[in-house]
XYZ file of C-alpha atoms in Angstrom:
704
model
C 0.000 0.000 0.000
C 1.069 3.588 -0.648
C 2.251 5.312 2.565
C 0.883 8.831 2.199
C 2.266 11.468 4.504
C 0.268 14.330 2.988
C -3.121 14.012 1.298
C -4.773 17.250 0.145
C -8.210 17.312 -1.519
C -9.771 20.346 -3.172
C -7.825 22.745 -0.908
C -8.790 26.423 -1.132
C -7.548 29.548 0.608
C -9.075 33.000 0.304
C -7.730 36.194 1.861
C -9.676 39.378 2.446
C -7.653 42.413 1.405
C -9.904 45.313 2.279
C -13.125 44.711 0.347
C -11.384 42.449 -2.159
C -11.359 38.653 -1.837
C -8.067 37.179 -3.077
C -8.172 33.456 -3.918
C -4.639 32.225 -3.223
C -5.541 28.527 -3.720
C -8.336 27.445 -6.056
C -8.883 23.747 -5.322
C -5.553 21.984 -4.992
C -5.288 18.191 -4.958
C -1.961 16.774 -3.824
C -0.622 13.524 -2.399
C 2.943 13.103 -1.141
C 4.367 9.750 -0.129
C 6.708 9.141 2.757
C 10.349 9.616 1.798
C 9.729 11.840 -1.251
C 11.778 14.927 -2.053
C 9.333 17.439 -3.587
C 10.045 20.886 -4.990
C 7.147 23.320 -5.424
C 7.859 26.002 -7.988
C 6.034 29.024 -9.251
C 6.272 32.737 -9.722
C 5.413 35.235 -7.022
C 1.689 35.078 -6.277
C 1.268 31.562 -7.627
C 0.194 30.224 -4.210
C 3.212 28.031 -3.496
C 4.056 29.726 -0.154
C 0.393 29.678 0.884
C 0.242 25.961 0.149
C 3.360 25.292 2.192
C 1.982 27.338 5.116
C -1.176 25.217 5.121
C 0.780 21.960 4.788
C 2.976 23.109 7.701
C -0.125 23.773 9.857
C 0.817 27.432 10.105
C -2.289 28.675 8.291
C -5.795 27.152 8.131
C -7.417 26.448 4.730
C -10.655 28.109 3.730
C -12.020 24.904 2.274
C -11.136 21.340 1.340
C -9.540 18.571 3.385
C -5.956 18.090 4.574
C -4.811 14.746 5.988
C -1.376 14.462 7.617
C -0.416 10.842 8.187
C -4.084 9.949 7.963
C -5.296 12.537 10.495
C -7.690 15.297 9.417
C -5.815 18.444 10.463
C -9.034 20.490 10.430
C -10.239 18.513 13.441
C -7.256 19.459 15.629
C -7.383 22.323 18.103
C -4.616 24.884 18.681
C -2.624 22.879 21.301
C -2.772 19.777 19.084
C -1.617 21.755 16.047
C 1.278 23.140 18.085
C 2.202 19.603 19.166
C 2.027 18.521 15.548
C 4.358 21.309 14.386
C 6.768 20.630 17.210
C 7.047 16.849 16.877
C 6.122 15.824 13.309
C 7.098 18.821 11.168
C 10.333 20.732 10.643
C 10.823 24.175 9.105
C 13.761 25.761 7.276
C 13.333 29.431 6.340
C 14.929 31.666 3.735
C 16.064 34.196 6.390
C 17.250 31.416 8.776
C 15.166 32.861 11.669
C 17.835 32.175 14.278
C 17.676 33.881 17.686
C 20.295 36.614 17.869
C 22.794 36.627 20.724
C 22.016 32.926 21.213
C 24.486 30.124 20.595
C 24.039 27.657 17.744
C 23.354 24.752 20.099
C 20.663 26.711 21.942
C 19.037 27.668 18.632
C 18.982 24.034 17.596
C 17.521 22.961 20.957
C 14.669 25.518 20.774
C 11.962 23.047 19.599
C 12.810 20.771 22.535
C 11.715 23.509 24.950
C 8.157 22.773 23.892
C 8.492 19.028 23.439
C 6.841 16.631 25.860
C 9.421 13.950 25.113
C 12.545 15.786 26.285
C 12.278 17.732 29.547
C 15.827 17.693 30.937
C 18.245 20.382 29.770
C 21.063 17.835 29.570
C 19.046 15.660 27.179
C 18.135 18.680 25.064
C 21.760 19.702 24.739
C 22.836 16.159 23.800
C 20.258 15.957 21.011
C 21.155 19.438 19.741
C 24.833 18.549 19.759
C 24.077 15.406 17.743
C 22.080 17.422 15.189
C 24.918 19.912 14.750
C 27.368 17.030 14.359
C 25.165 15.541 11.650
C 25.375 18.845 9.750
C 29.150 19.178 10.234
C 28.998 22.013 12.782
C 30.149 20.243 15.928
C 32.972 22.726 16.487
C 30.681 25.781 16.060
C 28.044 24.929 18.665
C 28.912 27.886 20.937
C 28.998 30.479 18.166
C 26.185 33.006 17.802
C 24.561 33.591 14.378
C 26.638 36.750 13.907
C 29.757 34.578 14.135
C 28.597 32.148 11.415
C 28.527 32.398 7.635
C 25.239 32.301 5.715
C 25.675 28.651 4.850
C 26.524 27.749 8.440
C 23.478 29.648 9.694
C 21.249 27.708 7.309
C 22.817 24.433 8.462
C 21.977 25.437 12.036
C 18.404 26.086 10.888
C 18.294 22.637 9.231
C 19.644 21.037 12.436
C 16.900 22.810 14.379
C 14.293 21.483 11.928
C 15.613 17.929 12.356
C 15.954 17.959 16.150
C 12.650 16.170 16.791
C 13.011 13.646 13.928
C 10.124 15.094 11.884
C 8.014 13.198 9.359
C 8.158 16.119 6.922
C 10.771 18.839 6.502
C 9.507 22.068 4.911
C 12.059 24.425 3.368
C 10.802 27.841 2.248
C 13.325 29.316 -0.191
C 16.176 27.806 1.883
C 18.857 29.166 -0.464
C 17.353 32.557 -1.262
C 19.933 34.479 0.805
C 22.934 32.365 -0.183
C 25.419 32.375 -3.043
C 25.304 29.640 -5.680
C 28.053 27.456 -4.183
C 26.592 27.607 -0.676
C 23.090 27.086 -2.080
C 24.162 23.867 -3.753
C 25.868 22.687 -0.552
C 22.626 23.251 1.386
C 20.596 21.399 -1.236
C 23.105 18.549 -1.235
C 22.638 18.361 2.526
C 18.857 18.149 2.135
C 19.170 15.545 -0.631
C 21.444 13.424 1.548
C 19.005 13.616 4.456
C 16.248 12.484 2.140
C 18.297 9.664 0.639
C 20.092 8.394 3.767
C 17.594 9.151 6.547
C 14.367 8.869 4.598
C 13.183 12.351 5.577
C 10.260 13.595 3.514
C 11.276 17.026 2.208
C 9.162 19.719 0.567
C 11.079 22.679 -0.837
C 9.447 25.874 -2.074
C 11.619 27.675 -4.613
C 11.454 29.742 -7.767
C 14.910 28.664 -9.005
C 15.110 25.815 -11.484
C 18.612 24.679 -10.479
C 17.450 24.298 -6.876
C 14.362 22.358 -7.942
C 16.591 19.961 -9.897
C 17.804 18.467 -6.593
C 14.286 17.108 -5.925
C 12.835 13.854 -7.273
C 9.491 15.493 -7.956
C 8.799 19.005 -9.221
C 5.356 20.579 -8.829
C 4.651 23.827 -10.653
C 1.886 26.213 -9.555
C 0.219 29.144 -11.245
C -2.694 31.284 -10.027
C -3.462 29.021 -7.116
C -3.536 25.786 -9.089
C -1.083 22.968 -9.782
C -0.314 23.126 -13.477
C 2.322 20.378 -13.629
C 3.585 17.530 -11.457
C 6.743 15.858 -12.794
C 8.554 12.920 -11.198
C 12.246 12.574 -12.038
C 14.064 9.248 -12.024
C 17.561 10.543 -11.119
C 17.520 13.815 -9.184
C 20.721 15.841 -9.100
C 22.559 15.232 -5.818
C 25.958 14.573 -4.341
C 27.325 13.566 -1.019
C 27.585 15.560 2.175
C 30.921 17.233 2.895
C 33.467 14.700 4.102
C 33.442 15.976 7.663
C 29.683 15.610 7.883
C 29.638 12.238 6.077
C 32.175 10.759 8.488
C 30.239 11.784 11.544
C 26.697 11.528 10.228
C 25.631 7.972 11.006
C 26.008 8.010 14.776
C 24.616 11.541 15.059
C 21.589 10.614 12.947
C 20.881 7.649 15.201
C 20.775 10.021 18.161
C 18.152 12.198 16.445
C 15.789 10.111 14.358
C 13.357 7.573 15.718
C 10.620 5.527 14.080
C 7.827 7.698 12.787
C 4.314 7.222 14.048
C 0.880 8.521 13.253
C -0.177 11.832 14.659
C -2.266 11.497 17.801
C -4.963 13.995 18.623
C -4.550 13.213 22.297
C -2.090 15.327 24.295
C -0.154 13.721 27.188
C -0.353 15.661 30.403
C 2.724 17.696 31.271
C 3.533 18.284 34.939
C 3.032 21.796 36.245
C 6.636 21.872 37.450
C 7.999 20.861 34.034
C 5.844 23.459 32.301
C 6.850 26.210 34.753
C 10.513 25.219 34.495
C 10.367 25.419 30.701
C 8.670 28.827 30.717
C 11.022 30.303 33.308
C 14.052 28.977 31.395
C 12.825 30.572 28.173
C 12.043 33.855 29.951
C 15.438 33.980 31.649
C 17.163 33.316 28.332
C 15.185 36.113 26.650
C 16.026 38.568 29.436
C 19.687 37.571 29.349
C 19.825 38.355 25.624
C 18.826 41.964 26.385
C 20.642 42.659 29.642
C 20.888 46.447 29.387
C 17.289 46.969 28.331
C 16.061 44.582 31.019
C 18.114 46.421 33.656
C 16.732 49.792 32.586
C 13.202 48.370 32.632
C 13.762 47.147 36.187
C 14.786 50.654 37.224
C 11.244 51.978 37.639
C 10.213 49.136 39.937
C 13.564 49.335 41.718
C 13.064 53.037 42.535
C 9.445 52.503 43.534
C 10.110 49.643 45.964
C 13.205 51.335 47.434
C 11.243 54.570 47.943
C 8.317 52.663 49.460
C 10.476 50.884 52.033
C 12.550 53.983 52.849
C 9.517 56.263 53.174
C 7.604 53.782 55.319
C 10.703 53.488 57.509
C 10.898 57.279 57.807
C 7.174 57.396 58.597
C 7.579 54.736 61.280
C 10.512 56.726 62.631
C 8.290 59.807 62.842
C 5.675 57.757 64.705
C 8.338 56.517 67.087
C 9.529 60.091 67.676
C 5.969 61.221 68.444
C 5.473 58.316 70.819
C 8.751 59.147 72.518
C 7.659 62.745 73.036
C 4.308 61.597 74.388
C 6.039 59.194 76.735
C 8.224 62.060 77.934
C 5.064 63.753 79.206
C 3.991 60.664 81.075
C 1.771 57.716 80.315
C -1.928 57.339 81.167
C -1.850 60.978 82.216
C -4.523 63.613 82.818
C -3.743 67.198 83.841
C -6.067 69.322 85.979
C -5.639 73.056 85.280
C -7.255 76.212 86.656
C -10.420 77.203 84.831
C -12.241 80.510 84.419
C -14.332 82.753 86.693
C -17.145 85.130 85.945
C -16.617 88.831 86.642
C -19.588 91.069 85.952
C -21.211 88.312 83.879
C -18.139 87.882 81.696
C -15.758 84.983 81.773
C -12.390 86.485 82.637
C -10.521 83.744 80.747
C -8.612 80.566 81.114
C -6.548 80.412 84.290
C -8.314 83.279 86.011
C -9.629 80.867 88.664
C -7.090 79.894 91.332
C -8.901 77.221 93.274
C -6.739 74.121 92.814
C -5.108 73.144 96.093
C -2.880 70.527 97.607
C -5.981 69.284 99.409
C -7.690 68.733 96.043
C -4.765 66.608 94.898
C -4.853 64.577 98.096
C -8.620 64.083 97.768
C -8.247 62.822 94.204
C -5.603 60.319 95.276
C -7.729 59.190 98.188
C -11.161 58.957 96.559
C -10.567 58.075 92.887
C -10.398 54.276 92.559
C -8.832 54.281 89.087
C -6.006 56.695 89.969
C -2.587 55.301 90.813
C -0.463 58.449 91.330
C -1.133 62.154 91.872
C 1.405 64.979 91.686
C 1.188 68.759 91.732
C 3.381 71.761 91.170
C 3.688 75.517 91.425
C 5.696 77.224 88.710
C 7.022 80.641 87.923
C 9.566 82.243 85.622
C 12.641 83.537 87.417
C 16.342 84.212 87.290
C 19.007 81.645 88.167
C 22.634 82.652 88.596
C 26.056 81.066 89.027
C 28.894 83.501 89.336
C 28.830 85.736 86.279
C 26.448 83.452 84.415
C 22.705 83.976 84.671
C 19.642 82.621 82.919
C 15.877 83.146 83.092
C 14.145 79.816 83.322
C 11.051 77.983 84.502
C 11.169 77.412 88.289
C 8.993 74.494 89.370
C 8.121 73.716 92.961
C 7.052 70.074 92.717
C 5.714 67.311 94.903
C 7.996 64.341 95.492
C 6.205 62.050 93.020
C 6.000 64.634 90.216
C 9.114 63.385 88.319
C 7.970 59.735 88.050
C 4.417 60.746 87.119
C 5.661 62.957 84.280
C 8.417 60.549 83.256
C 11.411 62.627 84.333
C 14.585 60.730 85.090
C 17.833 61.703 86.776
C 21.043 61.766 84.743
C 23.326 62.505 87.706
C 22.860 62.907 91.454
C 19.397 62.516 92.932
C 15.938 64.003 92.782
C 13.743 65.690 95.382
C 13.216 63.390 98.384
C 10.415 63.262 101.007
C 12.955 64.533 103.539
C 13.658 67.581 101.317
C 9.920 68.226 101.168
C 9.442 67.816 104.925
C 12.264 70.237 105.780
C 11.656 72.654 102.891
C 15.328 72.066 102.063
C 17.235 74.589 99.954
C 18.095 72.124 97.194
C 17.525 72.212 93.472
C 17.556 69.785 90.526
C 18.439 71.462 87.227
C 17.582 70.657 83.592
C 20.067 70.143 80.779
C 19.519 73.585 79.237
C 20.090 75.378 82.535
C 23.197 73.277 83.102
C 24.627 74.282 79.714
C 23.892 77.973 80.336
C 25.384 78.143 83.839
C 28.146 75.539 83.644
C 29.625 76.675 80.355
C 32.848 74.708 80.740
C 31.155 71.402 81.492
C 31.918 71.394 85.234
C 30.285 68.894 87.555
C 27.156 70.705 88.823
C 26.558 68.455 91.840
C 27.175 70.312 95.075
C 27.383 73.731 93.400
C 25.466 76.635 94.957
C 23.309 78.634 92.564
C 20.942 81.546 93.180
C 17.289 80.874 92.321
C 15.409 84.183 92.510
C 18.084 85.321 94.937
C 17.870 82.237 97.187
C 21.070 80.172 97.422
C 20.224 76.541 96.620
C 22.531 73.562 96.397
C 22.407 71.496 93.188
C 21.699 67.862 94.112
C 20.716 66.454 90.731
C 20.814 66.834 86.956
C 17.747 65.837 84.948
C 18.027 63.662 81.838
C 17.263 65.412 78.560
C 13.762 65.326 77.089
C 14.137 67.654 74.128
C 11.353 69.764 72.673
C 7.692 69.241 73.411
C 5.000 68.866 70.749
C 4.489 72.645 71.034
C 8.150 73.318 70.252
C 9.091 74.347 73.800
C 12.344 73.324 75.409
C 11.368 70.873 78.136
C 14.903 70.923 79.565
C 14.824 74.654 80.357
C 13.762 74.361 84.022
C 14.799 73.793 87.616
C 12.895 71.748 90.203
C 12.738 72.475 93.922
C 10.703 70.884 96.746
C 7.121 72.169 96.823
C 7.345 73.547 100.361
C 10.658 75.235 99.522
C 8.989 77.037 96.659
C 5.806 77.822 98.555
C 7.422 79.082 101.756
C 10.691 80.601 100.525
C 11.618 80.877 96.845
C 8.325 81.601 95.095
C 6.623 83.260 98.080
C 2.949 83.275 99.106
C 0.240 85.638 97.883
C -2.947 86.584 99.720
C -6.330 85.520 98.276
C -7.217 89.042 97.152
C -4.178 89.027 94.843
C -5.457 86.049 92.868
C -7.177 88.151 90.196
C -3.932 89.983 89.357
C -1.681 86.973 88.886
C -0.825 87.668 85.282
C 0.139 91.256 86.033
C 2.223 90.279 89.033
C 4.019 87.373 87.390
C 3.981 87.599 83.591
C 4.595 84.263 81.838
C 4.739 83.095 78.224
C 1.356 82.152 76.727
C 1.565 78.547 77.869
C -1.518 77.007 79.509
C 0.710 75.020 81.857
C 2.569 78.118 83.104
C -0.133 79.601 85.338
C 1.189 80.385 88.837
C -1.294 80.981 91.623
C 0.830 82.069 94.541
C -1.709 81.435 97.290
C -0.852 79.338 100.320
C -1.762 75.719 99.609
C -2.706 76.498 96.025
C -1.100 74.842 93.000
C -0.821 75.585 89.287
C -1.722 72.118 88.077
C -2.388 68.604 89.268
C -1.057 65.610 87.320
C -3.064 62.412 87.656
C -1.864 59.026 86.437
C -4.537 56.405 85.793
C -3.988 52.798 86.807
C -4.135 51.708 83.139
C -4.507 53.202 79.673
C -8.069 51.925 79.292
C -9.081 53.529 82.617
C -8.089 57.093 81.774
C -11.635 58.150 80.816
C -13.057 56.656 84.003
C -10.394 58.443 86.025
C -11.305 61.774 84.395
C -14.970 61.258 85.273
C -14.026 60.531 88.899
C -11.759 63.604 89.084
C -14.529 65.771 87.661
C -17.051 64.542 90.241
C -14.614 64.977 93.155
C -13.631 68.545 92.245
C -17.182 69.662 91.488
C -18.248 68.395 94.879
C -15.288 69.964 96.686
C -15.673 73.298 94.893
C -19.471 73.235 95.279
C -20.063 73.642 91.574
C -23.522 72.918 90.209
C -23.944 71.125 86.871
C -25.128 74.382 85.283
C -22.282 76.485 86.699
C -19.019 77.375 84.997
C -16.309 75.068 86.291
C -13.235 76.676 87.823
C -11.009 73.854 86.601
C -10.266 72.106 83.359
C -9.098 68.506 82.755
C -6.838 67.698 79.826
C -6.356 64.144 78.579
C -2.812 63.761 77.220
C -3.751 60.386 75.701
C -6.069 62.211 73.318
C -3.216 64.503 72.341
C -1.038 61.438 71.792
C -3.680 59.743 69.656
C -4.114 62.875 67.557
C -0.362 63.272 67.048
C 0.098 59.611 66.185
C -2.888 59.764 63.833
C -1.335 62.719 62.015
C 1.969 60.886 61.821
C 0.274 57.779 60.426
C -1.491 59.862 57.796
C 1.848 61.340 56.783
C 3.355 57.843 56.563
C 0.463 56.698 54.364
C 0.935 59.728 52.115
C 4.640 58.929 51.805
C 3.797 55.327 50.916
C 1.285 56.499 48.293
C 3.890 58.771 46.733
C 6.308 55.842 46.604
C 3.601 53.616 45.107
C 3.226 56.068 42.246
C 6.811 55.220 41.327
C 5.816 51.559 41.189
C 2.930 52.342 38.851
C 5.260 54.377 36.638
C 7.698 51.465 36.671
C 4.874 49.119 35.668
C 3.936 51.359 32.760
C 7.587 51.262 31.717
C 7.508 47.453 31.779
C 4.353 47.379 29.646
C 5.857 49.857 27.190
C 9.081 47.882 26.831
C 7.213 44.590 26.434
C 4.937 46.080 23.787
C 8.026 47.231 21.917
C 9.528 43.796 22.508
C 6.463 42.094 21.004
C 6.910 44.202 17.867
C 10.649 43.551 17.717
C 10.262 39.846 18.370
C 7.295 39.181 16.092
C 9.332 36.890 13.851
C 10.734 35.147 16.932
C 7.194 34.551 18.194
C 6.233 33.116 14.793
C 9.328 30.917 14.902
C 8.491 29.614 18.363
C 4.975 28.748 17.210
C 6.379 27.056 14.102
C 8.620 24.800 16.192
C 5.869 23.748 18.600
C 5.061 26.582 20.995
C 1.391 26.896 21.923
C -0.292 30.239 22.459
C -0.257 29.408 26.168
C 3.537 28.987 25.997
C 3.972 32.411 24.381
C 1.572 34.062 26.829
C 3.268 32.430 29.817
C 6.769 33.274 28.568
C 6.083 36.979 28.032
C 4.208 37.151 31.334
C 7.109 35.366 33.047
C 9.535 37.872 31.528
C 7.457 40.755 32.902
C 7.215 39.170 36.358
C 10.920 38.276 36.466
C 11.908 41.811 35.476
C 9.492 43.311 37.988
C 10.366 40.951 40.843
C 14.107 41.321 40.198
C 13.678 45.081 40.354
C 11.595 44.629 43.501
C 14.226 42.491 45.245
C 16.952 44.974 44.323
C 14.668 47.783 45.506
C 14.112 46.020 48.830
C 17.859 45.773 49.405
C 18.315 49.417 48.401
C 15.409 50.518 50.615
C 16.882 48.716 53.619
C 20.271 50.281 52.903
C 18.774 53.774 52.588
C 16.799 53.329 55.810
C 19.896 52.220 57.684
C 21.889 55.112 56.197
C 19.234 57.604 57.340
C 19.329 56.148 60.829
C 23.131 56.204 60.868
C 23.847 59.682 59.540
C 20.821 61.687 60.685
C 20.310 59.953 64.038
C 16.671 59.660 63.070
C 15.037 56.374 63.896
C 13.939 54.679 60.673
C 13.053 51.069 61.496
C 12.616 48.822 58.458
C 9.074 47.503 58.238
C 8.781 43.835 57.313
C 5.214 44.569 56.243
C 6.570 47.193 53.825
C 9.056 44.637 52.479
C 6.270 42.092 51.937
C 4.010 44.706 50.351
C 6.840 45.966 48.138
C 7.619 42.442 46.927
C 3.956 41.593 46.367
C 3.370 44.932 44.634
C 6.328 44.400 42.314
C 5.032 40.949 41.342
C 1.521 42.365 40.860
C 2.932 45.158 38.690
C 4.641 42.580 36.495
C 1.453 40.534 36.127
C -0.877 43.504 35.617
C 1.268 45.454 33.184
C 2.736 42.375 31.511
C -0.539 40.623 30.713
C -1.632 42.837 27.813
C 1.674 42.602 25.889
C 1.803 38.853 26.613
C -1.756 38.395 25.376
C -0.968 40.433 22.275
C 2.053 38.221 21.571
C 0.057 35.022 22.087
C -2.688 36.125 19.685
C -0.290 36.646 16.782
C -0.967 34.505 13.731
C 2.058 32.194 13.177
C 2.354 32.681 9.415
C 1.821 36.452 9.617
C 4.404 36.675 12.391
C 6.948 34.753 10.314
C 6.388 37.089 7.366
C 6.583 40.239 9.511
C 9.253 42.735 8.475
């Protein structure tokens, strides 16, 4: 029986060019037996290239039937057609269609990337090496196309077409770009493969001397076969000696018994598929290192900025929390309120009704209060020798420093014994120390004048820095409350209370009011037992003071309670908003980087259109092309993201090192940056990848 490889019946192909229908094939009938060497000739526009594209499963027919090894090709879907092209058909092109900046052996192994029979790289390289050896190019396997002559490039293309042991080898003008001598060498190679290996070869050419190498010459005109001539003794010669000597063993490593085409596709493991796609994507990126690096730059900058800005924002939050902690935790402050004079409220601080007894009552009666402290303050002059300074003089209760989170850097603080004896001792802040002890002397034991009273320095307070209002918290001295009340700050009579501001002018600071009445205080600091009990403590304080001051619910209160936790929450909220804004600004860089990736990939699709057509011709499915371009986008984006993470960490550490500003690296920001970079690659890479996958194979191969 006749073993038909190709059986074509009444094949037609019509193209729509605008409103015009062009009939490229007008009912072609053709049968080709296994092992034949066929040349298809005809002038330009005769339909020979269209016929070869349909026979090579690169282009669907408009009508008629096409059977390849007994299987109706029209009944195969896209994955099955790709499998068919990859495993049963081989293609040799006029322009070689080799991947630039890729070695000869890797070009030859390209079809094996998409083969289900060879999954290991080592096996692929062995088969490719055998194919090159068969074609006499064993010593040129590591050369790129630019390092090969035209004839050598075409031999590499033939080796690539043979790598899967195809049933049919299609050659489209294989000698069109070669000189006569090299053209004849290539045709001799094809004739030898047909004669010695039994490869069925179909050559499309318009040159008579090339067609003479075939055993059968088919001539086409206007979409029809006008002649079909079989020749008894086709012109041929032997392979070059080097190839002939090495050919037999190499051929055995490539060719295997042919079999009918199966419409069923074996399942490929997810790992094998992913490995293949990633390998192809990495190879494509490596061929364009500079462009890939520049494309990564947008994502790199975005991720680095995101991590650095989040770190700076977290540092700002930490600084705010530190300032809040310097005021004291779980803290409420009771301040003097306002009084009515002639029906008018005199203003904040005009009431001077807070007393030591009030503070003691709060500590005694409020169940949710753990500590209570109070103070009297006044601006005054301090002096040491020729040095003098106007500062904030605070007469404080013994537990005021721990309540307000003051700590001692040197010496000691105010003790209960100092308070009991109204001792002439003073604890000074860092600013006062720097102003009086200009040469850095040890202040402990020194005698300084505080409003003219000689006091001995017993302690130096640790630095707190500026408050949230920009005031220097270290510009103060502390003395025992009784010392201030009875000696240094003096005592005023009750009828002087309404003229406090005139008597003792202070900066416009709500905490700087100074009633100078016996037993009266400027402010009471109350520390709740826990953070969640601060509101309950405020309610208890309010009830106690209203009862003690005999204030009715409808009356104007002569005190005011401030919750520092609310101030802390507000400040931290503002800081968080700023951190979010910084992160948003950094995210814009990521979006810009993603747009850059999409732009480059769109350009890449245009530049690599012929490559995409080649990959489809050698067995790549649309899914392979989509996955490869998407993998390239993700690899570029993720690589930029990883580099950006490292740069962001470095920048954050550099900020912390050189500016002494806390900038802790956020692991959440690192995770978000990495995830965002991957998402950018997927989102902005999908459209170019989809565009590449939807290209028509034959149109892509013909793209200029």
